[in-house]
CSV table of C-alpha atoms in Angstrom, one decimal:
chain,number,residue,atom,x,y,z
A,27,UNK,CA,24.2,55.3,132.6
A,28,UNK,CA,24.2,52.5,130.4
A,29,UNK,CA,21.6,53.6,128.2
A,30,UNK,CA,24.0,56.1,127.0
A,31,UNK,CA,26.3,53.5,125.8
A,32,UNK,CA,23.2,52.3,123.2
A,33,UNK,CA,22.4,55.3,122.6
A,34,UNK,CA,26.1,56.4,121.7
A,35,UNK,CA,26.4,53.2,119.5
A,36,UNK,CA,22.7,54.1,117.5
A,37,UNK,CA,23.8,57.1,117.0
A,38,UNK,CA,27.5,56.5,115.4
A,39,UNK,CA,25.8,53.5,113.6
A,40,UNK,CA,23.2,55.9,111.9
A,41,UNK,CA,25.7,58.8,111.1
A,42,UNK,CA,27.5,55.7,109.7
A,43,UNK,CA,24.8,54.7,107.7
A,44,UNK,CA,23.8,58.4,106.8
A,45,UNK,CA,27.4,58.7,104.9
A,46,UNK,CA,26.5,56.0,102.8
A,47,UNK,CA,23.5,58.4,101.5
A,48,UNK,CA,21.0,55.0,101.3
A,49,UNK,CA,17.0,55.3,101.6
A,50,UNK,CA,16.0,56.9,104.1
A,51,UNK,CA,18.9,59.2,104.6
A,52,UNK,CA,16.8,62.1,104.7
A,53,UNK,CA,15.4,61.4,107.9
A,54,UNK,CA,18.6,59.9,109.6
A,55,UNK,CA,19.8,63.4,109.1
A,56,UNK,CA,17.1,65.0,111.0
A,57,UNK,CA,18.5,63.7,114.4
A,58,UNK,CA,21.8,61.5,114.2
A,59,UNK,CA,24.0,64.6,114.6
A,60,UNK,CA,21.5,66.2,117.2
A,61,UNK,CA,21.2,62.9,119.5
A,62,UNK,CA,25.5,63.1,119.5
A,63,UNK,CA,24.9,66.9,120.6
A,64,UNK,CA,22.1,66.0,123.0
A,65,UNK,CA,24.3,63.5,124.7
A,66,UNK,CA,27.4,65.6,125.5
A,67,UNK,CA,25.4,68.4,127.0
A,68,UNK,CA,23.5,65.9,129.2
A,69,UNK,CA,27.1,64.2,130.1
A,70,UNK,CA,28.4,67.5,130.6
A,71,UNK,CA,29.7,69.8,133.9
A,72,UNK,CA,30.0,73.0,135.8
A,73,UNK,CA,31.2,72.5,139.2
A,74,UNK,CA,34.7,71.7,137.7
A,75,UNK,CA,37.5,73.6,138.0
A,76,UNK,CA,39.3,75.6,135.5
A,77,UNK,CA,42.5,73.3,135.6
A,78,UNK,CA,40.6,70.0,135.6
A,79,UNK,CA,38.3,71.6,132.9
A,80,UNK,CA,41.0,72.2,130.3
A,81,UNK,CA,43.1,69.3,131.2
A,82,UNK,CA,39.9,66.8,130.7
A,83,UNK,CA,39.1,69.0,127.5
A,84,UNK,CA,42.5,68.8,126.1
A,85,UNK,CA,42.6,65.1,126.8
A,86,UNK,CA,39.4,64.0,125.9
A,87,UNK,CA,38.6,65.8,122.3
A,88,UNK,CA,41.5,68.5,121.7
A,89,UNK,CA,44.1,65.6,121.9
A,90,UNK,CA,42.2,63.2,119.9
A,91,UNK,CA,41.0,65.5,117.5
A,92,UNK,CA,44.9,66.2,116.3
A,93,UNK,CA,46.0,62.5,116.6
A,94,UNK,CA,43.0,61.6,114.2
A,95,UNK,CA,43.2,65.1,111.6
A,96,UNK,CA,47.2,64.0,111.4
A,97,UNK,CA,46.6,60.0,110.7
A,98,UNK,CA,44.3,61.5,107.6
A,99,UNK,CA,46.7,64.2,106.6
A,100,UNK,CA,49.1,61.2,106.4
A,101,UNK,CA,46.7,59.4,104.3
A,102,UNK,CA,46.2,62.3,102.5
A,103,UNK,CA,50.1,62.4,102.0
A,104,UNK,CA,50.3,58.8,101.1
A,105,UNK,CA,47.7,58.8,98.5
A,106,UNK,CA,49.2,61.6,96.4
A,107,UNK,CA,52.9,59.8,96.5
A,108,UNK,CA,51.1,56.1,95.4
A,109,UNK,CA,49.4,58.1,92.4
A,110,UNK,CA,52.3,60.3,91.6
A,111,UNK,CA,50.8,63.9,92.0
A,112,UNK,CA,53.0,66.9,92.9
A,113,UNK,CA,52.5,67.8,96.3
A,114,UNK,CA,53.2,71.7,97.3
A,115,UNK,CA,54.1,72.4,100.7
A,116,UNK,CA,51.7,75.1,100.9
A,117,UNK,CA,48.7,72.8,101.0
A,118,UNK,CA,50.1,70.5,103.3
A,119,UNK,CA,50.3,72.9,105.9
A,120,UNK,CA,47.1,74.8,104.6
A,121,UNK,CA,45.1,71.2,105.9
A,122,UNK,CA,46.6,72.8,109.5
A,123,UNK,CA,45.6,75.9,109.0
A,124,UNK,CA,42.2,75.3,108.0
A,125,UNK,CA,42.1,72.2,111.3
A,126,UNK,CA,43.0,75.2,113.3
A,127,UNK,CA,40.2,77.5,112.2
A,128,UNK,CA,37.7,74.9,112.6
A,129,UNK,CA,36.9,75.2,108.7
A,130,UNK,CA,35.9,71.6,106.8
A,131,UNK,CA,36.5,72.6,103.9
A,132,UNK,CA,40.3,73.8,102.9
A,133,UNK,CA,41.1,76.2,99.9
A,134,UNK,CA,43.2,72.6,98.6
A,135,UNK,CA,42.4,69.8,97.5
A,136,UNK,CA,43.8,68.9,101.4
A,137,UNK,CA,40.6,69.5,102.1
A,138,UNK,CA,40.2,70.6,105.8
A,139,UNK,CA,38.0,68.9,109.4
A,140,UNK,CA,35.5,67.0,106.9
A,141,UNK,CA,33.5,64.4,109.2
A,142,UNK,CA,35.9,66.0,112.3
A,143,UNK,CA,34.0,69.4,112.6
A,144,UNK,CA,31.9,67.7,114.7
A,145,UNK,CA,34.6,67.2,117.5
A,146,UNK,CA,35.9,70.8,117.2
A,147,UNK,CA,31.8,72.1,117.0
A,148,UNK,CA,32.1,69.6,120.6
A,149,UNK,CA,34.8,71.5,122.1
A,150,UNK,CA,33.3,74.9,121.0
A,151,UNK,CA,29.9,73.8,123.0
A,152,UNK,CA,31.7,72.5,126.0
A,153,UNK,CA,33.7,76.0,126.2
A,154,UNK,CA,30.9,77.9,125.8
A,155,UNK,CA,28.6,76.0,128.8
A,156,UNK,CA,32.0,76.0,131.1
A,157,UNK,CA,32.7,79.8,130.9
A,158,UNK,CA,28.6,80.6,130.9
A,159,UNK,CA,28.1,79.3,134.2
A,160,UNK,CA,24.5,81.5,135.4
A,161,UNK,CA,21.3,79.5,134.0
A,162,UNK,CA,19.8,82.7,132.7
A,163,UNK,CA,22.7,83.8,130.8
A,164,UNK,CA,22.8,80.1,128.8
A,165,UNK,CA,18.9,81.3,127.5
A,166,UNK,CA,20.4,84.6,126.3
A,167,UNK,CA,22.9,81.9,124.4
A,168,UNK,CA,20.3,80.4,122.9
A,169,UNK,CA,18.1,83.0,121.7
A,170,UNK,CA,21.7,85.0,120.2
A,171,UNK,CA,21.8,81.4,118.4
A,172,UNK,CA,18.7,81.2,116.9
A,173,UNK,CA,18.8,84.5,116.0
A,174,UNK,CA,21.8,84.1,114.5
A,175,UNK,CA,21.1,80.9,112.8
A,176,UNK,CA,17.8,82.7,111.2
A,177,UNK,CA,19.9,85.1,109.6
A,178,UNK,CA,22.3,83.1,108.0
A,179,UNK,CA,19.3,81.3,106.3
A,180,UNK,CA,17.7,84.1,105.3
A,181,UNK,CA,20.9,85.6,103.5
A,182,UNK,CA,21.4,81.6,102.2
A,183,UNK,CA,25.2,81.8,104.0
A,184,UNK,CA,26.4,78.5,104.4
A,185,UNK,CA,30.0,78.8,105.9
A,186,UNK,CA,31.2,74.9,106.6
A,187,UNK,CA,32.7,76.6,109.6
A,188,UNK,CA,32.6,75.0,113.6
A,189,UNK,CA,31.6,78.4,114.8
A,190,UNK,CA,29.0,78.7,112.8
A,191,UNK,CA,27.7,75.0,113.4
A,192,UNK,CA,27.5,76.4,117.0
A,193,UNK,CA,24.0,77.9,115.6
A,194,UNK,CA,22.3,75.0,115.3
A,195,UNK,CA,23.8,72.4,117.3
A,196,UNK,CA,23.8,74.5,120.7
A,197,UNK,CA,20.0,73.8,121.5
A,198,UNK,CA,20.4,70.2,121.5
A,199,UNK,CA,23.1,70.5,123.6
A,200,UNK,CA,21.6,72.7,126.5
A,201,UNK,CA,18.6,70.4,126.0
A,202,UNK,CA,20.8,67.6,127.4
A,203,UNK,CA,22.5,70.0,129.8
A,204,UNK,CA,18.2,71.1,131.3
A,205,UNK,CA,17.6,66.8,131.1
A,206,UNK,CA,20.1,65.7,133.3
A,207,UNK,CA,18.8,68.2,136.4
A,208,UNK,CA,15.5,66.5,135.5
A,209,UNK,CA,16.5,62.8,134.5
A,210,UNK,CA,15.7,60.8,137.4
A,211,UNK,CA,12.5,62.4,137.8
A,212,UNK,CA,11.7,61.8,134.4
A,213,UNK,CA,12.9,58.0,134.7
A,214,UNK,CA,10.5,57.2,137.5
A,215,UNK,CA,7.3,58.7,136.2
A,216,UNK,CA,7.9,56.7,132.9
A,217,UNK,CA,8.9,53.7,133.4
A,218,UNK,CA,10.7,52.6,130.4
A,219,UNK,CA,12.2,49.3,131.7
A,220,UNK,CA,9.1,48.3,133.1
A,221,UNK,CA,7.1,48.9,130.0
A,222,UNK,CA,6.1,46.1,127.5
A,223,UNK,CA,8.1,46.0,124.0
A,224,UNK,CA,5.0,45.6,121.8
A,225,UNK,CA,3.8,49.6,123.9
A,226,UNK,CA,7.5,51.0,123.1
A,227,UNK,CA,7.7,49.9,119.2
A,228,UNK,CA,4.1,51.6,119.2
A,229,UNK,CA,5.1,54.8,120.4
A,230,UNK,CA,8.3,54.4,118.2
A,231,UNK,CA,6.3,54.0,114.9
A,232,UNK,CA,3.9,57.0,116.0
A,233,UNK,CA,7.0,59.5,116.7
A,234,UNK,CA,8.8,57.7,113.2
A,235,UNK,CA,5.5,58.8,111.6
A,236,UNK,CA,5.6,62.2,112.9
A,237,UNK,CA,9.4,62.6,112.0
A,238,UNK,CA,8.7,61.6,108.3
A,239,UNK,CA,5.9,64.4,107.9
A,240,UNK,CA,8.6,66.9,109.6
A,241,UNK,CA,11.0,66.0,107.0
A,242,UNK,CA,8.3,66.3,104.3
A,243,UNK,CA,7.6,69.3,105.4
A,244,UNK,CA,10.9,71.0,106.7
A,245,UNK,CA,13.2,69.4,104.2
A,246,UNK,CA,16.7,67.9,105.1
A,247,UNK,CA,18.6,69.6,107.4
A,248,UNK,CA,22.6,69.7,107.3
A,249,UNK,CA,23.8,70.8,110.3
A,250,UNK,CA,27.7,70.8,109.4
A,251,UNK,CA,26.9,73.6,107.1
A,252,UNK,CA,24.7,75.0,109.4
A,253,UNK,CA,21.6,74.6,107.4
A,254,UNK,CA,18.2,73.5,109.2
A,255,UNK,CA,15.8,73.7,106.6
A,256,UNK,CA,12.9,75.6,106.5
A,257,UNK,CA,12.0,76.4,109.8
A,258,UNK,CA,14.2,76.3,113.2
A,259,UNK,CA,11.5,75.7,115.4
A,260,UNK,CA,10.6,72.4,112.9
A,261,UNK,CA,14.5,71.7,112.8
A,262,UNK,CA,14.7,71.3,116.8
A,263,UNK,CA,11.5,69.3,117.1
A,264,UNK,CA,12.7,67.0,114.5
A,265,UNK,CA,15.9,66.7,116.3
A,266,UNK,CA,14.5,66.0,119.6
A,267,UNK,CA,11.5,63.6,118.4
A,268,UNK,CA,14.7,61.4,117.1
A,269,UNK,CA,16.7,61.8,120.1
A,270,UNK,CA,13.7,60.5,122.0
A,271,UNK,CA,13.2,57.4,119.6
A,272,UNK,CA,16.9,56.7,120.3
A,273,UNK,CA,16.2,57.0,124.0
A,274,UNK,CA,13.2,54.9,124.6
A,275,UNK,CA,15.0,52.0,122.4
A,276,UNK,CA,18.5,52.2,125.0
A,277,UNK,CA,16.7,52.1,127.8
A,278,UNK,CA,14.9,49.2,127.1
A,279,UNK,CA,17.6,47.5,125.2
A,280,UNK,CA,20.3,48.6,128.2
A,281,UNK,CA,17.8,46.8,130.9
A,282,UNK,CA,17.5,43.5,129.2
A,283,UNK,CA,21.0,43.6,127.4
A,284,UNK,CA,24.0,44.3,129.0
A,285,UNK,CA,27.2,43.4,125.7
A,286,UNK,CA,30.5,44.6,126.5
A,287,UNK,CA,31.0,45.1,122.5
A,288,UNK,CA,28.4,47.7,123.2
A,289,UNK,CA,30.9,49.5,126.2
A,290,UNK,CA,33.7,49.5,124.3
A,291,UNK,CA,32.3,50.5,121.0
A,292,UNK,CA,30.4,53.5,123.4
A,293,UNK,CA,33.8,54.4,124.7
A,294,UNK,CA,35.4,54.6,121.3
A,295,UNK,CA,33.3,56.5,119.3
A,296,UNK,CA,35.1,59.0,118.3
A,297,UNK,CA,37.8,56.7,116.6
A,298,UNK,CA,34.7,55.7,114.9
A,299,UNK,CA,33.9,59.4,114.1
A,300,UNK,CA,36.8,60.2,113.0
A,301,UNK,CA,38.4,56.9,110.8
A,302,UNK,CA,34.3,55.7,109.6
A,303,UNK,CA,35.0,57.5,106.3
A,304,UNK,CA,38.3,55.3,105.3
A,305,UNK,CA,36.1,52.6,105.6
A,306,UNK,CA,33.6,53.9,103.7
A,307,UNK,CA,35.8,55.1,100.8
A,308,UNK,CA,37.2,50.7,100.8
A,309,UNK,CA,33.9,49.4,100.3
A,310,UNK,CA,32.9,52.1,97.8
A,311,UNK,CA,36.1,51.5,95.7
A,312,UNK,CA,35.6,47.3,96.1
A,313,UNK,CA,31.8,47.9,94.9
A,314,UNK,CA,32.8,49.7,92.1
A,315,UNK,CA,36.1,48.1,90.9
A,316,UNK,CA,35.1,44.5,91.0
A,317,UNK,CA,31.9,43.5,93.1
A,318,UNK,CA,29.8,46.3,91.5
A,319,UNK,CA,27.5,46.0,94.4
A,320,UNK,CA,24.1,48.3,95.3
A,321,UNK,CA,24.8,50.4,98.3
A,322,UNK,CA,21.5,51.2,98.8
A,323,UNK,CA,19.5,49.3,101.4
A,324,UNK,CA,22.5,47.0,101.8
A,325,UNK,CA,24.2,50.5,103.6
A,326,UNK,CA,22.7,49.3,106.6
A,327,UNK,CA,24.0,46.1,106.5
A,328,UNK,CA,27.9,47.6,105.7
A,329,UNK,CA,27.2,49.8,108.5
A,330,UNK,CA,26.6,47.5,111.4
A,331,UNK,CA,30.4,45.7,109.8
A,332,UNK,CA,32.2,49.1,109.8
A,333,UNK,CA,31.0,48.9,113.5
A,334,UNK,CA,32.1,45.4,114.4
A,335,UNK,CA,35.6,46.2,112.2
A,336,UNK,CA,36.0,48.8,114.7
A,337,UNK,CA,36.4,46.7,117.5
A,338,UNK,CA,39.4,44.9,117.3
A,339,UNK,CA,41.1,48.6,116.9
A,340,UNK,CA,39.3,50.0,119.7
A,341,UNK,CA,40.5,47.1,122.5
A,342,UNK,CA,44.1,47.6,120.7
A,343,UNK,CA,43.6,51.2,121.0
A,344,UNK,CA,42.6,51.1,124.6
A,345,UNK,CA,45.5,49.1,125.5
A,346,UNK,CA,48.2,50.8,123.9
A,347,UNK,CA,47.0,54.5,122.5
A,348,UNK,CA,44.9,55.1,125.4
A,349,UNK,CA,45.5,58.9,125.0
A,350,UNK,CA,43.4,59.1,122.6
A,351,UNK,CA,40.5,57.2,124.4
A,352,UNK,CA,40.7,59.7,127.8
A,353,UNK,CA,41.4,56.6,129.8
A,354,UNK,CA,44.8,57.9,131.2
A,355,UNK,CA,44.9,56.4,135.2
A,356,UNK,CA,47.6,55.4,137.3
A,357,UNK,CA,48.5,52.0,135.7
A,358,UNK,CA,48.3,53.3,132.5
A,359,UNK,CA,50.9,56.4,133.6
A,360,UNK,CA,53.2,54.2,135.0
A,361,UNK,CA,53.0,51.9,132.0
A,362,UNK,CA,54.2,55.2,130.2
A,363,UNK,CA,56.9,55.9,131.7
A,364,UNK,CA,58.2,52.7,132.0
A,365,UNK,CA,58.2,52.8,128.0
A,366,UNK,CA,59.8,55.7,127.8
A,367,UNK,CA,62.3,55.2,129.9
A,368,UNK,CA,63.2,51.6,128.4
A,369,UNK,CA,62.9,53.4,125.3
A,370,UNK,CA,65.9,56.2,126.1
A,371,UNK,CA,67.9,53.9,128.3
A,372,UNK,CA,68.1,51.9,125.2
A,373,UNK,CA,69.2,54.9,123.0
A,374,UNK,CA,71.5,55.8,124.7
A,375,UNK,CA,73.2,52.3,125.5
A,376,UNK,CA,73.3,52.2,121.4
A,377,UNK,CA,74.5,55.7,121.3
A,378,UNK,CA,77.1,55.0,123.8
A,379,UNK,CA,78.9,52.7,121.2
A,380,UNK,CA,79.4,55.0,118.4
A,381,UNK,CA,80.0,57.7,120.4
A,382,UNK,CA,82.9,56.4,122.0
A,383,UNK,CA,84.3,54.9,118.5
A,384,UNK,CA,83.8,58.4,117.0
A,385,UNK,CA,85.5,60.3,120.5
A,386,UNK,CA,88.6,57.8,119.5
A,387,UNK,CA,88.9,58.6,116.4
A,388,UNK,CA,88.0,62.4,116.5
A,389,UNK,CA,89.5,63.5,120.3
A,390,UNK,CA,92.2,60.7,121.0
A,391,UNK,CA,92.8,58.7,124.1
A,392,UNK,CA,94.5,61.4,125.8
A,393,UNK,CA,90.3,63.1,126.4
A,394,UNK,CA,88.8,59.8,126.7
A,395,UNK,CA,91.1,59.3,129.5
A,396,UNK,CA,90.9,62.3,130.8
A,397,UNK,CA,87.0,62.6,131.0
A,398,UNK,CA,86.8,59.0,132.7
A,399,UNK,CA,89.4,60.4,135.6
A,400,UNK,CA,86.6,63.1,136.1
A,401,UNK,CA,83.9,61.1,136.2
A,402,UNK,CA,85.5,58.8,138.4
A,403,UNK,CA,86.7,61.9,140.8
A,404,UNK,CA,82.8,62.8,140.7
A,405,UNK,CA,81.7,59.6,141.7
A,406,UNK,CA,84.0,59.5,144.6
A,407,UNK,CA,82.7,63.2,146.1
A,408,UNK,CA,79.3,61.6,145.7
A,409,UNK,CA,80.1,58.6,147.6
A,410,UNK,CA,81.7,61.5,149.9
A,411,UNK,CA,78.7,63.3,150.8
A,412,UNK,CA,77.4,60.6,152.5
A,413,UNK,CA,73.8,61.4,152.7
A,414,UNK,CA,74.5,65.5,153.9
A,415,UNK,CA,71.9,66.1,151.5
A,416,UNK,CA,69.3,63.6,152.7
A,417,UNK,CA,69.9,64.8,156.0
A,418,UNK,CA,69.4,68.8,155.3
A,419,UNK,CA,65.9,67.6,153.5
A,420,UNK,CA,64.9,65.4,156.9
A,421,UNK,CA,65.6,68.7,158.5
A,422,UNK,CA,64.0,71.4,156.3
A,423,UNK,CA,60.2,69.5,156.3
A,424,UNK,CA,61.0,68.1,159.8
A,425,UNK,CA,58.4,70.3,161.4
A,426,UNK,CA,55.4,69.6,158.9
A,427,UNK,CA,56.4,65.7,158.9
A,428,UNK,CA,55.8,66.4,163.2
A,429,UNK,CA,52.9,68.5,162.3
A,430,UNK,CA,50.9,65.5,160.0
């Protein structure tokens, strides 16, 4: 589906664009964290099993999510020595403890997930749909969310916690989930690629009109703090008016445009996700230290070179860190263990030096001498055996080598 690489890259480019609080934000928020949401449920499965499940969850976002919450906690780290502030071993691991409990904000000035509680709300969601497997049951999940999402507006809690995000970010996703039984069917009666651009921008300012009064009239919803405004059914219709704006423009501009910078900025979205804020913080302290520029409509503009910035360190990523991409195959496996290997026989060639310069002065010749006649003695009884072993194996999985 290459309309889900556009719509993966309009999506990161508005959440982008959303953290810069510009014009318009309001709106972005009404359905750049919903279209993210939609997209993994419709990318998601069920006939997997339980081994492949976990492994491909703890490679995918588990994985990543730890590699990118430990690059910030080193940040973190670095930032307090540059400026000199005291830093207590009881906040640093705090930052763990709160990552662990999928909380964004910690009890120190640490802080906790921040922009990552989206990747742990993911992994939440994609737990959730793999253990409910029955179709029936996944409605019951919904309604329990709704209901519980009502309550905590109506008591006004606001817990900046994953599990509670679950509330409001779980309808989006089983919308994807229903749309990819129903995609192809959908893609033939309308047509997209076939329609004219001047009928799609038409349709795209009437649903932009539409979102605009469901903003006025719902009010801004913030889903990381599981917030939706004032009503849930607005919240969702908001969402999914957005996600559908989103749609029609990638599968038009996926049809006539096919840019590998749009492939591998799709695959590495969540290095985007997780690092965009770093970015953010540069040009924030540049504007205000010396270029004392207006980040308002000009937001979008820094938004779509945060994006391009990321592309270098997404191909360098992908070559060398592809762990944290998912993109582990065979190549990339034996590429692995070639380094590692290299890597300790290297160690211990080095190591071999001063150990034998410390055994001298330490032990003596007399064990030095003494442990190379024993290795020597070894290496003769293994030239002994001449291939016994080999043999007894030949012999033991003779029958299933006959029976293949």
């Amino acid at each position: 589906y290459k309309w889900v690489d556009w719509m993966k890259v309009l999506g990161i480019y508005l959440i982008i664009v959303g953290h810069f609080f510009p014009l318009g934000n309001q709106i972005i928020y009404m359905f750049s964290v919903p279209l993210f949401f939609f997209i993994s449920g419709f990318l998601s499965k069920t006939n997997e099993t339980e081994k492949v499940f976990w492994s491909k969850l703890f490679r995918s976002l588990v994985l990543p999510l730890l590699i990118i919450c430990f690059f910030i906690w080193c940040v973190i780290l670095l930032e307090k020595l540059c400026d000199d502030e005291s830093i207590s071993t009881k906040s640093a691991l705090l930052y763990w403890v709160m990552v662990m409990i999928g909380q964004q904000n910690g009890v120190t000035d640490f802080g906790g997930l921040g922009a990552c509680w989206f990747i742990y709300t993911l992994i939440l969601l994609k737990v959730v749909n793999h253990l409910v497997s029955k179709l029936y049951v996944k409605y019951l999940v919904l309604f329990t969310c709704v209901c519980v999402a009502s309550f905590f507006h109506v008591h006004e809690i606001k817990l900046y916690s994953a599990f509670a995000d679950i509330t409001v970010s779980y309808p989006f996703f089983f919308t994807g989930y229903i749309f990819q039984k129903y995609y192809l069917v959908a893609s033939k009666q309308l047509n997209i690629v076939s329609m004219l651009w001047k009928r799609i921008i038409l349709v795209i300012v009437v649903l932009f009109i539409v979102l605009f009064l469901l903003n006025k009239i719902n009010g801004t919803p913030m889903v990381y703090r599981n917030e939706y405004g004032a009503d849930y059914l607005l919240f969702y219709c908001g969402g999914m008016i957005g996600t559908s704006i989103v749609f029609l423009l990638s599968s038009k501009l996926s049809f006539e445009y096919d840019s590998k910078i749009i492939t591998t900025l799709s695959v590495g979205t969540i290095i985007i996700l997780g690092f965009h804020g770093l970015f953010i913080d540069i040009i924030r302290y540049i504007s205000d230290s010396w270029v004392h520029l207006y980040l308002g409509i000009t937001s979008y503009f820094f938004a779509v070179l945060i994006l391009f910035l990321f592309y270098p360190i997404i191909i360098v990523c992908s070559r060398y860190f592809s762990i944290i991409l998912k993109k582990e195959t065979r190549t990339s496996y034996t590429v692995k263990n070639a380094k590692v290997s290299l890597l300790f026989f290297v160690l211990g060639t080095l190591l071999a030096f001063f150990s034998r310069k410390i055994f001298l002065e330490e032990l003596g010749n007399n064990f030095l001498g003494l442990t190379g006649t024993l290795n020597n003695i070894l290496g003769l009884l293994n030239l002994a055996e001449l291939g016994v072993g080999a043999a007894n194996c030949l012999n033991l999985y003779k029958k299933e080598i006959k029976l293949k």
